[in-house]
Amino acid sequence: MAEEECSLKVLLEEKDREIAALKCKLAQLEKSHAPALELHGKVTPLTPLRAKPALSNEDIMRYSRQLLLPELGVKGQLNLSKTSVLVVGCGGLGCPLAQYLAAAGIGRLGLLDYDEVELSNLHRQVLHGEENQGHAKALSAASAVRRLNSTVECIPYHLQLSPENALQLIQQYDIVADCSDNVPTRYLVNDACVLSGKPLVSASALRMEGQLTVYNYRGGPCYRCLYPLPPPPETVTNCSDGGVLGVVPGIMGCLQALEVLKIASGQGSSCGQQLVMFDGLGAKFRSIRLRPKQADCAVCGENPSVTRLVDYETFCGSAATDKCRKLNLLSRDQRITVKDYKSILDNSDPHLLLDVRPLVEVDICHLPFSLNIPLSNLEERKSEQIQLLQEKISQLKQQTAGDCRPPVFVICKLGNDSQKAVQVLEKMSGSEVDSITVKDISGGLMAWAQTVDPTFPQY
Amino acid sequence: MCVLCVVCVLYFAQSADLTGVRGEESVAVPTPISSQDLWTLLLRRHPRLSALQRRVVLAVRQQYVAIGDHLLTLEDGDEVAVVPPLSGG
């Protein structure tokens, strides 16, 4: 009798293990059948995010190391799971931000970006891989995030945030994170957050510096309270012009994630009236205490003049992108194409090629016969460089048998600075240096690489 | 009575490009001084900063000051910071 009882118990345990294994297998199968990520090309209404009644055993294990923090605890974790966050921009800031929010168990992540992944993004936009080149950044970021935590609901938006869609989108989220890369989008996101009453966790980075503030939060200022007027477009440097060390937006995106998690968990952010600045060169953080929101602010003030979204590209005088603008400062006869310049080279016509890029860019690549004088040195009339230019012009004059206006061609990366340099050189011609005929090479070295010499590097 | 004190001025982001320096250790400034006069004094040192007029955060001892009539009492060694917004990401 006792023997039979014993063997039944063993059998039962065996079956229990079998059932547990089957359950586990089923769960994994269900997970792998999770609906494919659907890329949203427009804003659509979302179902409300439902609060979890309690943490599952899997949740407890997954989040155990943060559940142990008295600052978060079970309540904070449940709060995270019912919070939705819109990430505006899946680039250098958005990637680390989305990664940590997903890892921490945020409920829903809207991932917005209109752009596609490029090779030059990968040094800082760390959710995208080599195999994602040419794919929508929003989708690439969403699939990376899902690999990390499949319980987070991810909504990739492949669209440009605009005055037409911003309110409808932002109203559907609890917290907005500005990870954008241009001035018009920063004002647009700010105004949309003020108009819909959402906290805006905003970070930015360039070169070796970063900034972070939480706007429109518990009586603190909005972006317009601090910066009522946009910077003049010609003073704005973007990452494709000025460069950025990838880890700097990485640090700022992580700080942004920290503030989002503090707000989402219910603890609250400490950056509502604070501008945190990171100086990567000195490895220093500085915090500037800010004023509360301003009664005379155009959007969050007592008598706002901005009561609906406006045209931010007009307001800022620049396009809502970090791509370089194409300047048109010169007439047609002051410019030649890269193909024209190629035939001048092929004919061995005597001339001077002046490369006006900063030295750091010349070190990346240059045409071997060019003379480098950066635009800023021309503008400031650096005497050594002007002297050098004059010497080269004199040599050229000898080659051209005394041509009274020998030809000088000016080149840069994309053909904007070179146009400015042509204007400067035309002023100098005949007074500060001998008379010259100056022309711009349209489209610069990147056009040269694209149409004349495919082996020339692009950056 | 107006006395001179020596402050340190830090230039961030675009203001470092416009001034060509990241900081100036000893800048003589009269005190008390209105925040507008302090800004004008910086503009006289670096006229190219005028591009940032009304588009910049000015901070004294790591606290925001509105550029206007607001009177500041400065002390030797105080830190003045010029902080234009960064927009990259």
Coordinates of C-alpha atoms in Angstrom, one line a residue:
Chain A
M1 CA 0.0 0.0 0.0
A2 CA 2.7 2.4 1.0
E3 CA 4.7 1.4 -2.0
E4 CA 1.8 2.2 -4.3
E5 CA 1.2 5.6 -2.7
C6 CA 4.9 6.4 -3.1
S7 CA 5.0 5.5 -6.8
L8 CA 1.8 7.5 -7.4
K9 CA 3.5 10.5 -5.8
V10 CA 6.5 10.1 -8.0
L11 CA 4.3 9.8 -11.1
L12 CA 2.4 12.9 -10.1
E13 CA 5.6 15.0 -9.6
E14 CA 6.7 13.8 -13.1
K15 CA 3.4 14.9 -14.6
D16 CA 3.6 18.3 -12.8
R17 CA 7.1 18.9 -14.3
E18 CA 5.8 18.0 -17.7
I19 CA 2.9 20.4 -17.4
A20 CA 5.2 23.2 -16.2
A21 CA 7.5 22.5 -19.2
L22 CA 4.6 22.6 -21.6
K23 CA 3.3 25.9 -20.1
C24 CA 6.7 27.4 -20.5
K25 CA 7.0 26.3 -24.1
L26 CA 3.5 27.7 -24.9
A27 CA 4.4 31.0 -23.3
Q28 CA 7.5 31.3 -25.4
L29 CA 5.6 30.3 -28.5
E30 CA 3.0 33.0 -27.8
K31 CA 5.7 35.6 -27.2
S32 CA 7.4 34.9 -30.5
H33 CA 3.9 35.2 -32.2
A34 CA 3.5 38.7 -30.8
P35 CA 2.0 40.9 -33.6
A36 CA 4.6 42.2 -36.0
L37 CA 5.6 45.8 -35.3
E38 CA 3.4 48.0 -37.5
L39 CA 5.0 51.2 -38.7
H40 CA 2.6 54.1 -38.3
G41 CA 2.7 56.7 -41.1
K42 CA 0.1 58.8 -39.4
V43 CA -1.4 59.5 -36.0
T44 CA -4.2 57.2 -35.0
P45 CA -6.2 56.9 -31.8
L46 CA -4.7 54.5 -29.3
T47 CA -6.5 52.3 -26.8
P48 CA -6.1 53.5 -23.2
L49 CA -3.2 51.9 -21.4
R50 CA -4.6 49.7 -18.7
A51 CA -3.0 49.5 -15.3
K52 CA -1.7 46.1 -14.1
P53 CA -3.4 45.0 -10.9
A54 CA -0.2 43.4 -9.7
L55 CA 3.3 42.3 -10.8
S56 CA 3.6 38.8 -12.2
N57 CA 6.3 36.4 -11.0
E58 CA 8.2 37.2 -14.2
D59 CA 7.9 40.9 -13.6
I60 CA 9.2 40.5 -10.1
M61 CA 12.2 38.6 -11.3
R62 CA 12.9 40.9 -14.2
Y63 CA 12.6 44.1 -12.2
S64 CA 13.9 42.7 -8.9
R65 CA 17.0 44.9 -8.8
Q66 CA 15.0 48.1 -9.1
L67 CA 12.1 46.8 -7.0
L68 CA 14.6 46.7 -4.1
L69 CA 14.9 50.5 -4.3
P70 CA 12.7 52.1 -1.7
E71 CA 12.5 55.1 -4.1
L72 CA 10.7 52.8 -6.6
G73 CA 9.3 49.7 -5.0
V74 CA 6.2 47.8 -6.3
K75 CA 4.1 50.9 -6.4
G76 CA 6.6 52.7 -8.6
Q77 CA 7.0 49.7 -10.9
L78 CA 3.2 49.5 -11.3
N79 CA 3.1 53.2 -12.1
L80 CA 5.8 52.7 -14.8
S81 CA 3.7 50.0 -16.4
K82 CA 0.7 52.4 -16.8
T83 CA 2.7 55.3 -18.2
S84 CA 3.1 56.1 -21.9
V85 CA 6.0 58.1 -23.2
L86 CA 6.4 59.8 -26.6
V87 CA 10.0 59.9 -27.8
V88 CA 10.4 62.6 -30.4
G89 CA 13.5 61.6 -32.4
C90 CA 15.1 58.2 -32.4
G91 CA 18.7 59.5 -32.8
G92 CA 21.6 60.0 -30.4
L93 CA 19.3 61.0 -27.5
G94 CA 16.3 58.9 -28.3
C95 CA 18.2 55.6 -28.6
P96 CA 19.6 55.4 -25.1
L97 CA 16.4 57.0 -23.7
A98 CA 14.1 54.4 -25.3
Q99 CA 16.5 51.6 -24.3
Y100 CA 16.4 52.4 -20.6
L101 CA 12.7 53.2 -20.5
A102 CA 11.9 49.8 -22.1
A103 CA 14.4 48.0 -19.9
A104 CA 12.8 49.6 -16.8
G105 CA 9.3 48.4 -17.8
I106 CA 7.6 51.6 -19.1
G107 CA 4.0 50.7 -20.3
R108 CA 4.0 52.2 -23.7
L109 CA 6.6 53.9 -25.9
G110 CA 5.8 56.0 -28.9
L111 CA 8.9 56.2 -31.1
L112 CA 8.8 59.0 -33.6
D113 CA 11.3 59.7 -36.4
Y114 CA 10.8 60.6 -40.1
D115 CA 14.4 59.6 -41.1
E116 CA 16.1 56.5 -42.2
V117 CA 19.2 54.9 -40.6
E118 CA 22.5 56.0 -42.2
L119 CA 26.1 54.8 -41.7
S120 CA 27.1 58.1 -40.1
N121 CA 24.4 57.6 -37.4
L122 CA 25.8 54.5 -35.9
H123 CA 28.5 56.0 -33.7
R124 CA 25.8 57.6 -31.5
Q125 CA 22.4 56.1 -32.4
V126 CA 23.1 52.8 -30.6
L127 CA 19.8 51.0 -31.1
H128 CA 20.4 50.8 -34.9
G129 CA 22.7 48.2 -36.5
E130 CA 24.6 48.0 -39.8
E131 CA 21.8 45.8 -41.2
N132 CA 19.3 48.6 -40.5
Q133 CA 20.8 51.1 -42.9
G134 CA 18.1 52.5 -45.1
H135 CA 15.3 51.3 -42.8
A136 CA 13.0 53.7 -40.9
K137 CA 14.7 54.7 -37.6
A138 CA 11.4 54.4 -35.8
L139 CA 11.0 50.8 -36.8
S140 CA 14.6 49.9 -36.2
A141 CA 14.5 51.4 -32.7
A142 CA 11.2 49.6 -32.0
S143 CA 12.5 46.2 -33.0
A144 CA 15.7 46.7 -30.9
V145 CA 13.5 47.8 -27.9
R146 CA 11.2 44.8 -28.3
R147 CA 14.2 42.4 -28.3
L148 CA 15.1 43.9 -24.9
N149 CA 11.6 43.8 -23.3
S150 CA 8.7 42.3 -25.2
T151 CA 6.2 43.3 -22.6
V152 CA 6.6 47.0 -23.5
E153 CA 4.1 48.2 -26.1
C154 CA 6.0 50.0 -28.8
I155 CA 4.5 52.2 -31.4
P156 CA 6.8 53.3 -34.2
Y157 CA 5.8 56.5 -36.1
H158 CA 7.5 57.1 -39.4
L159 CA 6.4 60.7 -39.8
Q160 CA 7.5 64.3 -39.3
L161 CA 6.0 66.0 -36.3
S162 CA 4.0 69.0 -37.6
P163 CA 1.6 71.7 -36.3
E164 CA -1.2 69.5 -37.9
N165 CA -0.5 66.2 -36.1
A166 CA 1.4 67.2 -32.9
L167 CA -1.5 67.9 -30.6
Q168 CA -3.4 64.8 -31.6
L169 CA -0.3 62.7 -31.0
I170 CA 1.0 64.3 -27.8
Q171 CA -2.5 64.3 -26.1
Q172 CA -2.3 60.5 -26.2
Y173 CA 0.8 60.2 -24.1
D174 CA 1.6 61.0 -20.4
I175 CA 5.1 62.3 -20.8
V176 CA 7.0 63.7 -23.8
A177 CA 10.7 63.5 -24.4
D178 CA 12.3 65.9 -26.8
C179 CA 15.2 64.2 -28.5
S180 CA 14.9 66.2 -31.7
D181 CA 17.8 67.7 -33.6
N182 CA 16.5 71.1 -34.8
V183 CA 15.1 74.4 -33.4
P184 CA 11.6 74.5 -35.1
T185 CA 10.8 71.0 -33.7
R186 CA 11.9 72.1 -30.2
Y187 CA 9.4 75.1 -30.2
L188 CA 6.7 72.9 -31.8
V189 CA 7.1 70.2 -29.1
N190 CA 7.1 72.8 -26.4
D191 CA 4.0 74.6 -27.5
A192 CA 2.1 71.3 -28.0
C193 CA 3.1 70.1 -24.5
V194 CA 2.0 73.4 -23.0
L195 CA -1.3 73.3 -24.9
S196 CA -2.0 69.7 -23.8
G197 CA -0.6 70.0 -20.3
K198 CA 2.2 67.4 -20.6
P199 CA 5.6 67.5 -18.9
L200 CA 8.4 67.8 -21.4
V201 CA 11.7 66.2 -20.6
S202 CA 14.1 67.9 -23.0
A203 CA 17.7 67.2 -23.7
S204 CA 20.1 68.3 -26.4
A205 CA 23.8 67.7 -27.3
L206 CA 26.4 69.0 -29.6
R207 CA 30.1 68.4 -29.9
M208 CA 31.2 67.8 -26.3
E209 CA 28.3 69.6 -24.5
G210 CA 24.8 68.7 -23.4
Q211 CA 21.8 70.3 -21.7
L212 CA 18.8 69.0 -19.9
T213 CA 15.6 70.6 -18.5
V214 CA 12.1 69.4 -17.6
Y215 CA 9.7 72.0 -19.0
N216 CA 6.1 72.7 -18.2
Y217 CA 6.3 70.8 -15.0
R218 CA 4.9 71.7 -11.6
G219 CA 5.0 75.5 -12.1
G220 CA 8.4 75.5 -13.8
P221 CA 9.1 77.4 -17.0
C222 CA 8.5 76.2 -20.6
Y223 CA 11.1 76.4 -23.4
R224 CA 9.7 79.8 -24.5
C225 CA 9.9 81.2 -21.0
L226 CA 13.7 80.7 -21.2
Y227 CA 14.1 81.4 -24.9
P228 CA 11.3 83.7 -26.1
L229 CA 13.0 84.1 -29.5
P230 CA 14.6 81.4 -31.6
P231 CA 18.3 81.8 -32.4
P232 CA 19.2 83.4 -35.8
P233 CA 19.4 80.4 -38.2
E234 CA 23.0 81.3 -39.2
T235 CA 24.2 80.9 -35.6
V236 CA 22.7 77.4 -35.2
T237 CA 25.2 74.5 -35.5
N238 CA 23.8 71.0 -36.0
C239 CA 25.5 67.7 -35.5
S240 CA 26.2 67.2 -39.2
D241 CA 28.1 70.6 -39.2
G242 CA 29.6 70.8 -35.8
G243 CA 30.1 67.2 -35.0
V244 CA 29.2 65.3 -31.8
L245 CA 31.0 62.7 -29.8
G246 CA 28.5 59.8 -29.6
V247 CA 28.8 59.2 -25.9
V248 CA 27.7 62.8 -25.1
P249 CA 24.1 62.4 -26.4
G250 CA 24.4 59.0 -24.8
I251 CA 24.9 60.6 -21.4
M252 CA 22.2 63.1 -22.0
G253 CA 19.7 60.5 -23.2
C254 CA 20.4 58.5 -20.1
L255 CA 19.8 61.5 -17.9
Q256 CA 16.6 62.1 -19.8
A257 CA 15.6 58.5 -19.1
L258 CA 16.3 59.0 -15.4
E259 CA 14.0 62.1 -15.2
V260 CA 11.2 60.3 -17.2
L261 CA 11.4 57.3 -14.9
K262 CA 11.2 59.6 -11.8
I263 CA 8.1 61.3 -13.2
A264 CA 6.5 58.1 -14.4
S265 CA 7.1 56.2 -11.1
G266 CA 5.5 59.0 -9.1
Q267 CA 8.7 60.2 -7.4
G268 CA 8.9 63.4 -9.4
S269 CA 11.7 65.1 -11.3
S270 CA 14.2 67.5 -9.8
C271 CA 14.8 69.3 -13.1
G272 CA 11.6 71.3 -13.4
Q273 CA 13.4 74.5 -12.5
Q274 CA 16.8 73.5 -13.3
L275 CA 19.1 73.6 -16.4
V276 CA 21.6 70.8 -16.1
M277 CA 24.7 71.3 -18.3
F278 CA 27.2 68.7 -19.1
D279 CA 30.7 69.7 -20.2
G280 CA 32.3 66.6 -21.7
L281 CA 35.7 68.2 -22.1
G282 CA 36.0 69.0 -18.4
A283 CA 33.8 66.0 -17.4
K284 CA 31.8 68.5 -15.3
F285 CA 28.1 68.9 -14.6
R286 CA 26.7 72.3 -13.7
S287 CA 23.1 73.1 -12.7
I288 CA 21.6 76.5 -13.2
R289 CA 18.6 77.3 -11.0
L290 CA 15.8 78.7 -13.3
R291 CA 12.9 81.0 -12.6
P292 CA 9.3 79.7 -12.4
K293 CA 7.1 80.0 -15.4
Q294 CA 6.7 83.6 -16.7
A295 CA 3.4 85.5 -16.5
D296 CA 4.3 87.2 -19.8
C297 CA 5.3 84.0 -21.7
A298 CA 3.8 83.8 -25.2
V299 CA 2.4 80.3 -24.7
C300 CA 2.3 79.4 -21.0
G301 CA 1.8 83.0 -19.7
E302 CA -1.4 84.6 -18.3
N303 CA -2.4 86.1 -21.7
P304 CA -0.8 83.8 -24.2
S305 CA -0.6 85.0 -27.8
V306 CA 0.1 81.5 -29.0
T307 CA -3.2 79.6 -28.3
R308 CA -2.8 77.0 -31.1
L309 CA 0.2 75.6 -33.0
V310 CA 1.8 77.9 -35.6
D311 CA 4.2 77.6 -38.4
Y312 CA 7.5 76.9 -36.6
E313 CA 9.7 76.8 -39.7
T314 CA 8.6 80.4 -40.4
F315 CA 9.0 81.4 -36.8
C316 CA 12.5 80.1 -36.6
G317 CA 13.5 80.9 -40.2
S318 CA 14.9 77.4 -40.7
A319 CA 13.7 73.9 -41.8
A320 CA 12.6 71.3 -39.2
T321 CA 15.6 69.1 -40.0
D322 CA 19.3 68.9 -39.1
K323 CA 20.2 68.4 -42.8
C324 CA 22.3 71.3 -44.1
R325 CA 20.5 74.1 -45.8
K326 CA 21.5 75.0 -49.4
L327 CA 22.5 78.6 -49.6
N328 CA 22.1 80.6 -52.8
L329 CA 24.3 83.7 -52.4
L330 CA 25.8 84.0 -55.8
S331 CA 24.7 84.5 -59.4
R332 CA 24.9 81.7 -62.0
D333 CA 28.1 83.1 -63.6
Q334 CA 29.9 83.2 -60.2
R335 CA 29.5 79.4 -59.9
I336 CA 30.7 76.4 -61.8
T337 CA 29.7 72.7 -61.5
V338 CA 32.1 70.0 -60.4
K339 CA 32.1 68.6 -64.0
D340 CA 33.2 72.1 -65.3
Y341 CA 36.0 72.0 -62.8
K342 CA 37.0 68.5 -63.8
S343 CA 37.5 69.7 -67.4
I344 CA 39.6 72.6 -66.2
L345 CA 41.8 70.1 -64.5
D346 CA 41.8 67.8 -67.6
N347 CA 42.9 70.8 -69.7
S348 CA 45.6 71.7 -67.2
D349 CA 44.3 75.3 -67.2
P350 CA 46.4 77.3 -64.7
H351 CA 44.3 78.2 -61.6
L352 CA 44.2 78.2 -57.9
L353 CA 41.9 75.9 -55.9
L354 CA 41.1 77.3 -52.5
D355 CA 39.6 74.9 -49.9
V356 CA 37.9 77.0 -47.2
R357 CA 36.9 74.2 -44.7
P358 CA 38.3 74.1 -41.2
L359 CA 41.5 72.2 -40.8
V360 CA 39.8 69.3 -39.0
E361 CA 37.8 68.6 -42.1
V362 CA 40.7 69.0 -44.5
D363 CA 42.4 66.3 -42.4
I364 CA 39.5 63.9 -43.2
C365 CA 40.0 64.4 -47.0
H366 CA 41.0 67.0 -49.6
L367 CA 42.1 67.4 -53.1
P368 CA 45.9 67.2 -53.0
F369 CA 46.5 70.4 -55.1
S370 CA 44.2 72.6 -53.0
L371 CA 45.3 75.5 -50.8
N372 CA 43.5 75.5 -47.4
I373 CA 42.5 78.8 -45.8
P374 CA 39.4 78.4 -43.6
L375 CA 36.5 80.7 -44.2
S376 CA 36.8 82.2 -40.7
N377 CA 40.5 83.2 -41.3
L378 CA 39.4 84.9 -44.5
E379 CA 36.6 86.7 -42.7
E380 CA 39.0 87.8 -40.0
R381 CA 41.6 88.7 -42.5
K382 CA 44.4 86.7 -40.8
S383 CA 47.5 88.4 -42.1
E384 CA 49.7 85.3 -42.5
Q385 CA 47.0 83.6 -44.5
I386 CA 46.3 86.6 -46.7
Q387 CA 50.0 86.8 -47.3
L388 CA 50.1 83.2 -48.3
L389 CA 47.1 83.7 -50.6
Q390 CA 48.8 86.7 -52.3
E391 CA 52.0 84.6 -52.8
K392 CA 50.0 81.9 -54.6
I393 CA 48.2 84.5 -56.7
S394 CA 51.6 86.0 -57.7
Q395 CA 52.8 82.5 -58.7
L396 CA 49.7 81.9 -60.7
K397 CA 50.1 85.2 -62.5
Q398 CA 53.5 84.1 -63.7
Q399 CA 52.0 80.8 -65.0
T400 CA 49.2 82.7 -66.8
A401 CA 51.7 85.1 -68.5
G402 CA 50.5 88.1 -66.5
D403 CA 46.7 87.4 -66.7
C404 CA 45.4 90.5 -64.9
R405 CA 42.6 88.5 -63.2
P406 CA 43.8 84.9 -62.8
P407 CA 41.1 82.4 -61.9
V408 CA 40.6 81.2 -58.3
F409 CA 38.1 78.4 -57.6
V410 CA 36.7 78.0 -54.1
I411 CA 35.5 74.7 -52.7
C412 CA 34.1 73.5 -49.3
K413 CA 32.1 70.4 -48.2
L414 CA 28.7 71.2 -49.6
G415 CA 29.0 74.6 -51.4
N416 CA 27.7 77.0 -48.7
D417 CA 30.8 78.3 -47.0
S418 CA 32.5 78.5 -50.4
Q419 CA 29.9 80.9 -51.6
K420 CA 30.5 83.1 -48.5
A421 CA 34.2 82.9 -49.3
V422 CA 33.6 84.1 -52.9
Q423 CA 31.9 87.1 -51.5
V424 CA 34.7 87.9 -49.1
L425 CA 37.4 87.3 -51.8
E426 CA 35.6 89.6 -54.3
K427 CA 35.8 92.4 -51.7
M428 CA 39.5 91.7 -51.2
S429 CA 40.3 91.4 -54.9
G430 CA 42.2 94.4 -56.2
S431 CA 42.8 95.9 -52.8
E432 CA 43.9 93.4 -50.1
V433 CA 45.2 91.0 -52.7
D434 CA 45.8 91.3 -56.5
S435 CA 42.8 91.3 -58.7
I436 CA 41.4 87.8 -59.2
T437 CA 38.4 86.1 -60.9
V438 CA 36.7 84.1 -58.1
K439 CA 34.2 81.3 -58.7
D440 CA 32.4 78.9 -56.4
I441 CA 32.5 75.1 -57.1
S442 CA 28.8 74.3 -56.7
G443 CA 27.9 71.5 -54.3
G444 CA 31.5 71.2 -53.0
L445 CA 33.5 68.1 -52.4
M446 CA 30.5 66.0 -51.7
A447 CA 29.2 66.7 -55.3
W448 CA 32.7 66.0 -56.5
A449 CA 32.5 62.6 -54.8
Q450 CA 29.0 61.9 -56.1
T451 CA 29.5 62.9 -59.7
V452 CA 33.2 63.0 -60.6
D453 CA 35.3 60.7 -58.3
P454 CA 33.4 57.9 -56.5
T455 CA 36.6 57.0 -54.6
F456 CA 36.6 60.4 -52.9
P457 CA 35.4 59.9 -49.2
Q458 CA 32.0 61.4 -48.1
Y459 CA 31.3 62.5 -44.6
Chain B
M1 CA 29.3 103.4 -3.8
C2 CA 30.4 101.6 -6.8
V3 CA 33.4 99.2 -6.5
L4 CA 35.1 96.9 -8.9
C5 CA 35.2 93.1 -8.4
V6 CA 36.8 90.4 -10.4
V7 CA 34.5 87.6 -11.7
C8 CA 35.0 84.6 -13.9
V9 CA 32.9 84.3 -17.1
L10 CA 32.1 81.0 -18.7
Y11 CA 30.9 80.8 -22.3
F12 CA 29.0 77.7 -23.4
A13 CA 27.9 76.3 -26.8
Q14 CA 27.6 78.9 -29.5
S15 CA 28.8 81.7 -27.2
A16 CA 32.2 79.9 -27.0
D17 CA 32.4 80.0 -30.8
L18 CA 31.4 83.6 -31.0
T19 CA 33.9 84.8 -28.4
G20 CA 36.6 82.3 -29.3
V21 CA 37.1 81.4 -25.6
R22 CA 35.4 79.0 -23.2
G23 CA 36.1 81.1 -20.2
E24 CA 37.8 84.2 -18.9
E25 CA 39.3 83.9 -15.4
S26 CA 39.4 87.5 -14.3
V27 CA 36.9 90.1 -15.7
A28 CA 36.7 93.4 -13.8
V29 CA 33.1 94.3 -13.2
P30 CA 31.6 97.2 -11.2
T31 CA 29.3 96.2 -8.4
P32 CA 26.4 96.6 -7.8
I33 CA 25.5 96.4 -11.5
S34 CA 22.2 95.8 -13.3
S35 CA 22.0 92.6 -15.3
Q36 CA 21.5 94.6 -18.4
D37 CA 24.7 96.5 -17.8
L38 CA 26.6 93.2 -17.1
W39 CA 25.3 91.9 -20.4
T40 CA 26.3 95.1 -22.2
L41 CA 29.8 94.8 -20.6
L42 CA 30.1 91.3 -22.0
L43 CA 28.9 92.6 -25.4
R44 CA 31.6 95.3 -25.4
R45 CA 34.3 92.6 -24.7
H46 CA 32.8 90.4 -27.5
P47 CA 30.6 92.3 -29.9
R48 CA 29.8 89.1 -31.8
L49 CA 27.7 88.0 -28.8
S50 CA 25.1 90.4 -30.0
A51 CA 23.8 87.6 -32.3
L52 CA 22.5 85.9 -29.1
Q53 CA 20.7 89.0 -27.8
R54 CA 17.4 87.9 -26.1
R55 CA 18.3 84.3 -27.0
V56 CA 20.5 83.3 -24.2
V57 CA 20.4 82.4 -20.5
L58 CA 22.6 84.5 -18.3
A59 CA 23.5 83.0 -14.9
V60 CA 25.3 84.4 -11.9
R61 CA 26.5 82.0 -9.2
Q62 CA 24.6 79.3 -11.1
Q63 CA 21.3 81.1 -10.9
Y64 CA 19.3 82.5 -13.8
V65 CA 19.2 86.2 -14.0
A66 CA 16.8 88.0 -16.3
I67 CA 18.6 90.6 -18.4
G68 CA 17.0 93.9 -17.3
D69 CA 17.0 96.4 -14.4
H70 CA 17.6 93.7 -11.9
L71 CA 20.5 94.8 -9.7
L72 CA 23.2 92.3 -9.0
T73 CA 25.7 92.5 -6.1
L74 CA 28.8 90.7 -7.2
E75 CA 31.8 89.4 -5.3
D76 CA 35.3 88.5 -6.3
G77 CA 35.4 85.0 -7.8
D78 CA 31.7 84.9 -8.7
E79 CA 30.9 82.8 -11.7
V80 CA 29.0 84.3 -14.6
A81 CA 27.8 81.9 -17.3
V82 CA 26.5 82.7 -20.8
V83 CA 24.3 79.7 -22.0
P84 CA 22.7 79.7 -25.4
P85 CA 20.4 76.8 -26.1
L86 CA 21.8 73.7 -27.8
S87 CA 19.4 72.1 -30.4
G88 CA 21.3 69.0 -31.6
G89 CA 20.4 65.5 -30.6

